[in-house]
Each structure stands twice: as structure tokens, then as C-alpha cells.
Coordinates of C-alpha atoms in Angstrom, one line a residue:
X941 CA 8.2 20.7 -2.2
X942 CA 6.4 23.2 -0.3
X943 CA 6.3 23.8 3.6
X944 CA 2.6 22.8 3.4
X945 CA 2.9 19.9 1.2
X946 CA 5.9 18.3 3.2
X947 CA 3.9 18.9 6.3
X948 CA 1.2 16.9 4.8
X949 CA 3.5 13.7 4.0
X950 CA 4.5 13.8 7.4
X951 CA 1.2 13.5 8.5
X952 CA 0.6 10.5 6.2
X953 CA 3.8 8.8 7.4
X954 CA 2.5 9.0 10.9
X955 CA 1.0 5.9 12.6
X956 CA -2.8 6.0 13.3
X957 CA -3.8 8.5 16.0
X958 CA -5.3 6.8 18.8
X959 CA -8.0 9.6 18.7
X960 CA -9.1 8.4 15.5
X961 CA -10.2 4.9 17.0
X962 CA -13.7 4.6 18.6
X963 CA -15.3 1.6 20.2
X964 CA -18.9 1.4 19.4
X965 CA -21.1 -0.2 22.2
X966 CA -24.6 -1.1 21.6
X967 CA -27.0 -1.2 24.7
X968 CA -29.6 -3.9 24.0
X969 CA -31.8 -3.3 26.8
X970 CA -31.9 0.6 26.3
X971 CA -32.3 3.6 23.7
X972 CA -28.7 4.7 23.3
X973 CA -25.3 3.8 21.9
X974 CA -21.8 4.5 23.7
X975 CA -18.9 5.7 21.9
X976 CA -15.6 5.1 23.8
X977 CA -12.3 6.5 23.1
X978 CA -9.7 3.7 23.7
X979 CA -7.0 6.4 24.3
X980 CA -8.6 7.3 27.5
X981 CA -11.1 4.5 28.3
X982 CA -13.8 7.2 28.7
X983 CA -17.3 7.4 27.1
X984 CA -16.9 10.4 24.6
X985 CA -20.3 10.4 23.0
X986 CA -23.9 8.8 22.6
X987 CA -25.9 7.7 19.8
X988 CA -29.5 8.4 21.4
X989 CA -33.0 7.5 20.3
X990 CA -32.2 3.8 18.9
X991 CA -34.6 1.6 21.0
X992 CA -33.5 -2.0 21.3
X993 CA -30.3 -1.5 19.4
X994 CA -28.3 -4.4 18.4
X995 CA -25.6 -4.8 15.8
X996 CA -23.1 -2.1 14.7
X997 CA -20.9 -1.5 11.9
X998 CA -18.8 1.5 11.0
X999 CA -18.2 2.8 7.0
X1000 CA -14.5 2.2 6.2
X1001 CA -14.3 6.3 5.7
X1002 CA -15.5 6.9 9.4
X1003 CA -18.3 9.1 7.9
X1004 CA -21.2 6.8 9.1
X1005 CA -22.5 4.4 11.6
X1006 CA -25.0 1.7 11.1
X1007 CA -27.3 0.4 13.6
X1008 CA -29.7 -2.5 13.7
X1009 CA -32.9 -1.0 15.4
X1010 CA -34.9 -4.2 16.9
X1011 CA -38.0 -1.9 18.0
X1012 CA -38.7 -0.4 14.6
X1013 CA -37.1 -3.2 12.3
X1014 CA -34.8 -0.9 10.6
X1015 CA -31.1 -0.1 9.9
X1016 CA -30.5 3.3 11.4
X1017 CA -27.8 5.5 9.7
X1018 CA -25.8 7.6 12.0
X1019 CA -23.6 10.7 10.8
X1020 CA -20.1 10.0 12.9
X1021 CA -19.5 13.4 13.4
X1022 CA -22.9 14.7 14.7
X1023 CA -24.0 11.2 16.3
X1024 CA -27.2 11.7 15.0
X1025 CA -29.6 9.4 13.1
X1026 CA -30.0 10.6 9.6
X1027 CA -32.0 8.0 7.9
X1028 CA -33.9 4.5 9.1
X1029 CA -34.2 2.1 6.3
X1030 CA -36.9 -0.6 6.6
X1031 CA -36.2 -4.0 6.7
X1032 CA -37.8 -7.3 5.7
X1033 CA -38.3 -8.4 9.4
X1034 CA -37.1 -8.2 12.8
X1035 CA -33.1 -7.8 12.7
X1036 CA -30.1 -8.9 14.8
X1037 CA -26.5 -8.4 14.0
X1038 CA -25.1 -6.6 10.8
X1039 CA -21.8 -6.6 8.9
X1040 CA -20.6 -4.2 6.4
X1041 CA -18.5 -5.2 3.4
X1042 CA -14.9 -4.1 3.3
X1043 CA -15.3 -1.5 0.1
X1044 CA -18.4 0.0 2.3
X1045 CA -20.7 -0.3 -0.5
X1046 CA -23.1 -2.9 1.3
X1047 CA -24.5 -3.7 4.6
X1048 CA -25.7 -7.2 5.3
X1049 CA -28.4 -7.4 8.0
X1050 CA -29.3 -10.7 9.9
X1051 CA -33.0 -11.1 10.0
X1052 CA -33.8 -13.2 12.9
X1053 CA -37.8 -13.3 12.1
X1054 CA -39.0 -16.4 10.6
X1055 CA -38.5 -17.8 8.1
X1056 CA -34.9 -16.0 8.2
X1057 CA -33.0 -13.9 5.9
X1058 CA -30.3 -11.6 5.1
X1059 CA -31.2 -8.2 3.9
X1060 CA -28.7 -6.4 1.7
X1061 CA -28.5 -2.7 1.9
X1062 CA -26.8 -0.7 -0.5
X1063 CA -25.0 2.3 1.1
X1064 CA -24.9 4.6 -1.8
X1065 CA -28.7 4.7 -2.3
X1066 CA -29.6 3.8 1.4
X1067 CA -31.9 1.7 0.4
X1068 CA -32.9 -2.4 0.8
X1069 CA -32.0 -3.6 -2.5
X1070 CA -32.2 -7.6 -1.8
X1071 CA -33.5 -10.1 0.6
X1072 CA -31.8 -13.5 0.6
X1073 CA -33.8 -16.5 2.1
X1074 CA -31.8 -18.6 4.7
X1075 CA -32.7 -21.8 6.4
X1076 CA -34.0 -20.5 9.8
X1077 CA -33.8 -16.8 11.3
X1078 CA -30.2 -15.4 11.1
X1079 CA -28.6 -14.2 14.3
X1080 CA -25.3 -13.1 12.9
X1081 CA -23.7 -12.0 9.8
X1082 CA -19.9 -11.4 8.9
X1083 CA -17.9 -10.3 6.0
X1084 CA -14.4 -12.0 5.4
X1085 CA -11.1 -10.2 5.3
X1086 CA -10.6 -10.7 1.6
X1087 CA -14.3 -9.2 1.2
X1088 CA -15.2 -12.1 -1.0
X1089 CA -17.9 -13.8 1.2
X1090 CA -20.6 -13.2 3.5
X1091 CA -21.0 -15.8 6.2
X1092 CA -24.2 -16.0 8.2
X1093 CA -25.2 -18.2 11.2
X1094 CA -28.6 -19.2 12.4
X1095 CA -29.2 -20.4 15.9
X1096 CA -32.9 -22.1 15.4
X1097 CA -31.7 -23.3 11.9
X1098 CA -28.3 -25.0 13.5
X1099 CA -26.6 -23.8 10.2
X1100 CA -23.9 -21.9 8.7
X1101 CA -24.5 -20.3 5.3
X1102 CA -21.5 -18.9 2.9
X1103 CA -22.5 -16.2 0.6
X1104 CA -20.6 -15.1 -2.4
X1105 CA -20.3 -11.5 -2.2
X1106 CA -20.2 -10.9 -6.0
X1107 CA -22.9 -13.0 -7.0
X1108 CA -24.7 -12.3 -3.8
X1109 CA -26.1 -16.3 -4.0
X1110 CA -25.4 -19.0 -1.5
X1111 CA -22.3 -21.0 -2.3
X1112 CA -22.2 -23.7 0.5
X1113 CA -23.8 -24.5 3.9
X1114 CA -22.7 -26.6 7.0
X1115 CA -25.2 -27.9 9.5
X1116 CA -24.2 -28.2 13.3
X1117 CA -25.7 -30.2 16.4
X1118 CA -26.4 -26.7 18.2
X1119 CA -27.5 -23.3 17.0
X1120 CA -24.8 -21.0 15.4
X1121 CA -23.6 -18.1 17.4
X1122 CA -20.8 -15.9 17.2
X1123 CA -17.9 -16.5 14.6
X1124 CA -14.2 -15.5 14.6
X1125 CA -12.1 -15.9 11.3
X1126 CA -8.7 -16.7 10.8
X1127 CA -6.6 -15.6 7.8
X1128 CA -4.2 -17.2 5.4
X1129 CA -1.0 -15.0 4.4
X1130 CA -2.9 -13.7 1.4
X1131 CA -5.7 -12.7 3.4
X1132 CA -8.3 -15.3 2.6
X1133 CA -10.1 -17.3 5.1
X1134 CA -8.2 -20.2 6.8
X1135 CA -10.4 -21.4 9.7
X1136 CA -13.8 -20.4 11.6
X1137 CA -14.2 -20.4 15.0
X1138 CA -17.8 -20.9 15.9
X1139 CA -19.5 -20.5 19.1
X1140 CA -22.7 -22.9 19.4
X1141 CA -25.8 -23.0 21.6
X1142 CA -25.2 -24.9 24.9
X1143 CA -21.6 -25.4 24.0
X1144 CA -18.9 -23.9 26.5
X1145 CA -16.0 -23.7 23.9
X1146 CA -16.2 -23.7 20.1
X1147 CA -16.1 -25.6 16.7
X1148 CA -13.0 -25.3 14.5
X1149 CA -13.8 -25.3 10.5
X1150 CA -11.8 -25.7 7.7
X1151 CA -13.0 -23.0 5.3
X1152 CA -11.5 -24.7 2.2
X1153 CA -12.6 -28.2 3.3
X1154 CA -15.9 -26.9 4.5
X1155 CA -16.2 -29.3 7.3
X1156 CA -15.6 -29.1 11.2
X1157 CA -12.2 -30.4 12.0
X1158 CA -12.1 -30.1 15.8
X1159 CA -14.0 -28.8 19.1
X1160 CA -12.2 -26.9 21.9
X1161 CA -13.7 -26.9 25.3
X1162 CA -12.9 -24.1 27.7
X1163 CA -12.2 -24.6 31.3
X1164 CA -14.9 -26.0 33.1
X1165 CA -17.3 -23.4 34.8
X1166 CA -18.6 -23.9 38.7
X1167 CA -20.6 -27.3 39.4
X1168 CA -24.0 -27.0 38.4
X1169 CA -23.7 -23.2 37.2
X1170 CA -26.1 -22.3 34.1
X1171 CA -25.4 -19.3 32.0
X1172 CA -27.2 -16.1 32.9
X1173 CA -28.6 -16.1 29.3
X1174 CA -30.3 -19.5 28.1
X1175 CA -28.3 -21.8 26.2
X1176 CA -25.1 -19.4 25.8
X1177 CA -22.2 -20.3 28.1
X1178 CA -19.8 -18.8 25.7
X1179 CA -20.7 -16.0 23.5
X1180 CA -18.3 -13.6 22.1
X1181 CA -15.2 -14.3 20.1
X1182 CA -12.8 -12.7 18.1
X1183 CA -9.2 -13.3 16.4
X1184 CA -6.6 -10.2 17.2
X1185 CA -5.8 -8.0 14.2
X1186 CA -2.1 -9.3 13.9
X1187 CA -3.5 -13.0 13.8
X1188 CA -1.7 -14.3 16.9
X1189 CA -4.5 -14.9 19.4
X1190 CA -8.0 -15.8 19.9
X1191 CA -10.0 -14.4 22.5
X1192 CA -13.2 -16.2 23.8
X1193 CA -15.9 -15.1 26.5
X1194 CA -17.0 -17.5 29.0
X1195 CA -20.3 -16.4 30.6
X1196 CA -19.9 -19.4 33.1
X1197 CA -16.7 -18.1 34.6
X1198 CA -17.1 -14.3 33.8
X1199 CA -13.6 -14.4 31.8
X1200 CA -12.4 -14.2 28.6
X1201 CA -10.0 -17.0 27.6
X1202 CA -6.8 -16.4 25.3
X1203 CA -5.4 -19.1 22.8
X1204 CA -2.2 -18.6 20.6
X1205 CA -2.8 -19.3 17.2
X1206 CA -2.3 -21.5 15.0
X1207 CA -2.0 -24.0 17.9
X1208 CA -4.9 -23.3 19.8
X1209 CA -3.0 -23.3 23.1
X1210 CA -4.5 -22.0 26.1
X1211 CA -2.3 -18.9 27.1
X1212 CA -4.6 -18.1 30.3
X1213 CA -7.7 -16.0 31.2
X1214 CA -8.8 -12.5 32.5
X1215 CA -11.5 -11.9 34.9
X1216 CA -14.1 -9.2 33.6
X1217 CA -17.6 -8.6 34.6
X1218 CA -20.8 -10.6 34.7
X1219 CA -21.9 -12.2 31.8
X1220 CA -19.4 -11.3 29.0
X1221 CA -21.1 -11.1 25.7
X1222 CA -19.0 -9.6 22.8
X1223 CA -15.5 -8.5 22.2
X1224 CA -13.7 -6.1 19.8
X1225 CA -10.1 -5.1 19.4
X1226 CA -8.3 -2.0 18.7
X1227 CA -6.5 -2.0 15.4
X1228 CA -3.0 -2.3 16.8
X1229 CA -3.7 -5.2 18.8
X1230 CA -3.1 -3.5 21.9
X1231 CA -6.6 -3.5 23.7
X1232 CA -9.5 -5.7 23.8
X1233 CA -12.8 -4.4 24.8
X1234 CA -15.3 -7.2 26.2
X1235 CA -18.9 -6.1 26.7
X1236 CA -20.4 -7.1 30.1
X1237 CA -24.2 -7.8 29.6
X1238 CA -24.8 -8.6 33.2
X1239 CA -22.8 -5.7 34.9
X1240 CA -23.6 -2.9 32.4
X1241 CA -20.0 -2.2 31.7
X1242 CA -17.0 -2.8 29.4
X1243 CA -13.9 -4.4 30.2
X1244 CA -10.6 -2.8 28.3
X1245 CA -8.1 -5.3 28.4
X1246 CA -4.4 -4.8 28.0
X1247 CA -3.6 -7.6 25.4
X1248 CA 0.1 -8.1 26.1
X1249 CA 0.0 -8.3 29.9
X1250 CA -3.6 -10.0 29.7
X1251 CA -4.7 -7.6 32.4
X1252 CA -8.0 -5.4 33.0
X1253 CA -7.0 -1.9 32.8
X1254 CA -10.4 -0.1 33.1
X1255 CA -14.1 -1.1 33.4
X1256 CA -16.3 1.4 31.8
X1257 CA -19.9 2.1 32.8
X1258 CA -22.3 2.1 29.8
X1259 CA -26.0 1.6 29.1
X1260 CA -28.3 -1.3 29.8
X1261 CA -27.4 -4.8 28.9
X1262 CA -24.3 -3.9 26.7
X1263 CA -24.0 -6.6 24.0
X1264 CA -22.5 -6.2 20.4
X1265 CA -19.9 -3.9 19.9
X1266 CA -17.3 -2.9 16.8
X1267 CA -14.3 -1.0 16.2
X1268 CA -14.6 2.2 14.1
X1269 CA -11.6 3.8 12.5
X1270 CA -11.7 7.4 11.2
X1271 CA -8.7 7.9 8.5

């Protein structure tokens, strides 16, 4: 074996470098997207010129970021090295959040504008190739860990829709008593989806859905907020939820209490809460389950939390009204 090839194999054997991970933080009332390095908890880059940016997704190979542009009703394609917008893909209507398939070939864009849809973007041609009609404007889209399904939630339609990724056809729906907002996913050992944890309008907590049974099986309330307090953002006392990459904990934002609460999995026992900035709205994890980043929409900041100690370790200044964020990894 040559010295060079031996060095290459050594690089492959090393753990993922912290510098290859980035937190992509959108700013819903601004025209820029912040790039945070979790190794330093500093803003290390900015994507400029995207007015009213909403959702973010990263290509699995680390080459591109995708940002939904509410001002222009486009999906903006960003070169991950230069942080420059290279393409604006027209959408069928006003967008909200987005999700990318695990193979990186499709981006699914939530179209909130009536009558509601999911736009399908082919990342090879960088064109919209399909528009899937939905029952009400779509607020968030997700792709399951096994890459088999797209899950869409509608606030106005009060409905969850599950789409087969292979056929890109609806396979089942589940109505709720309130609008469907952020969703977190728990996996089985084989990577298939076990349960969904769904935040709903006007609910300070979340619904638990058995994915295989296609039904709600429980509802969990967060610790009560101050008497008479109303959420800063109408109908959203709890917005932002996620299962840690190691599958051991569920993290849930409370805008009433300005905290993020931690539940053990699979038993859903409350482990504690962490104080964050005003109006926590979204969260994302580092791949090693060491840190979680919570966007504070009412404080123009992001809280970096050590997941083991459940302590805030940094509060990072970002743009105006930060909401959706995601984690990008460059191989």
C-alpha cells in the first residue's frame, strides 16, 4: 500500500469532523440566511438576497442548499461553497417549508397558498416536475428516514397526508381537531417509521400517532404556562419538535414558557426543560446527538444546547425572526 493511499484510508476511518457540519438558519422577516458552525457556535457565513426565506434543506453530498423564497414564490438553489444563489425555480404558489429525499433527487415544497399542494422538484434538472394537490394549504413537508414516504401537514385543512415516495401518490390521510404543524419521527430498528409526534394549533403539547395503525394513540401536554398568557404567534403555544439522531430523546419547544422540554424515548417521560430565548420556534440537531439548536423567533437568536447536560452553552445572534433551521453535513 502506498503512503498516499494509506493516508486516504486513515481519513475515511476518522469520525466526522465537526467543521463539516453546519446549521442553516433562516430568518423569516429578513433577506438573509445564517450559517452556524457548531464547533464554535459562531455565524461563519451568510446567504444574502432571499427575501422572506422560509424552509431550508441540504443536499446529501453537501454541494447545495435549497431555500424556499416566500417573496418570489420560488425554490432558491444555493451553492454551498460560495453561498451564492445559482437558480430560482418557479413554484405553483406561495411556499412554506421544504424537505429533501434521502437520495437527494427530489425536493418537496409545501405550498401554503389555496387550494394547497406539494410541489415536486427534480434536483437533476432543477425544475418543478409535479404538483400534488392537497386538502388545504400545506405548512410543512417531511421525508421519512427510510426514504419511503413524504408526510405533509396542513394547518387550515387540519389534516396529515402521507405520500408514497416511489409513486408520488397519496396513500393515506389522518384528520385532526386542530391544524397540523411541526412533526417529529421515531424509527423502528429497521429504519421504518414507528410513531409521529405532531404539534397542533392551540395545543400546548403534541399528539402521538402510530404510523402503522394510522391513528392517534395519545396526546401529551407540556408543563402549563403562566396563567392567562397567550403565545406570541397566534395559535402556536408549542412549535418546534424533533427526535434526537440517536433516537433516545424527544425535544419540544414551548413558546408559552420560553423553554425546550426533553422527553425520554420510547416511554415519553419528561426529563426536564431548558430555558431559551423568547418564542422558540424550531430546532435541529448535530448528527452526533451532542447539541441541539433552537431558533428564538422573538429574540433574533439561536440557543445552542448541550444535550447531555441539558444546558444552554451559547446564544447566537442571527437575523430577523429566525424560524426554520436544518443541519447540513458535507462528506
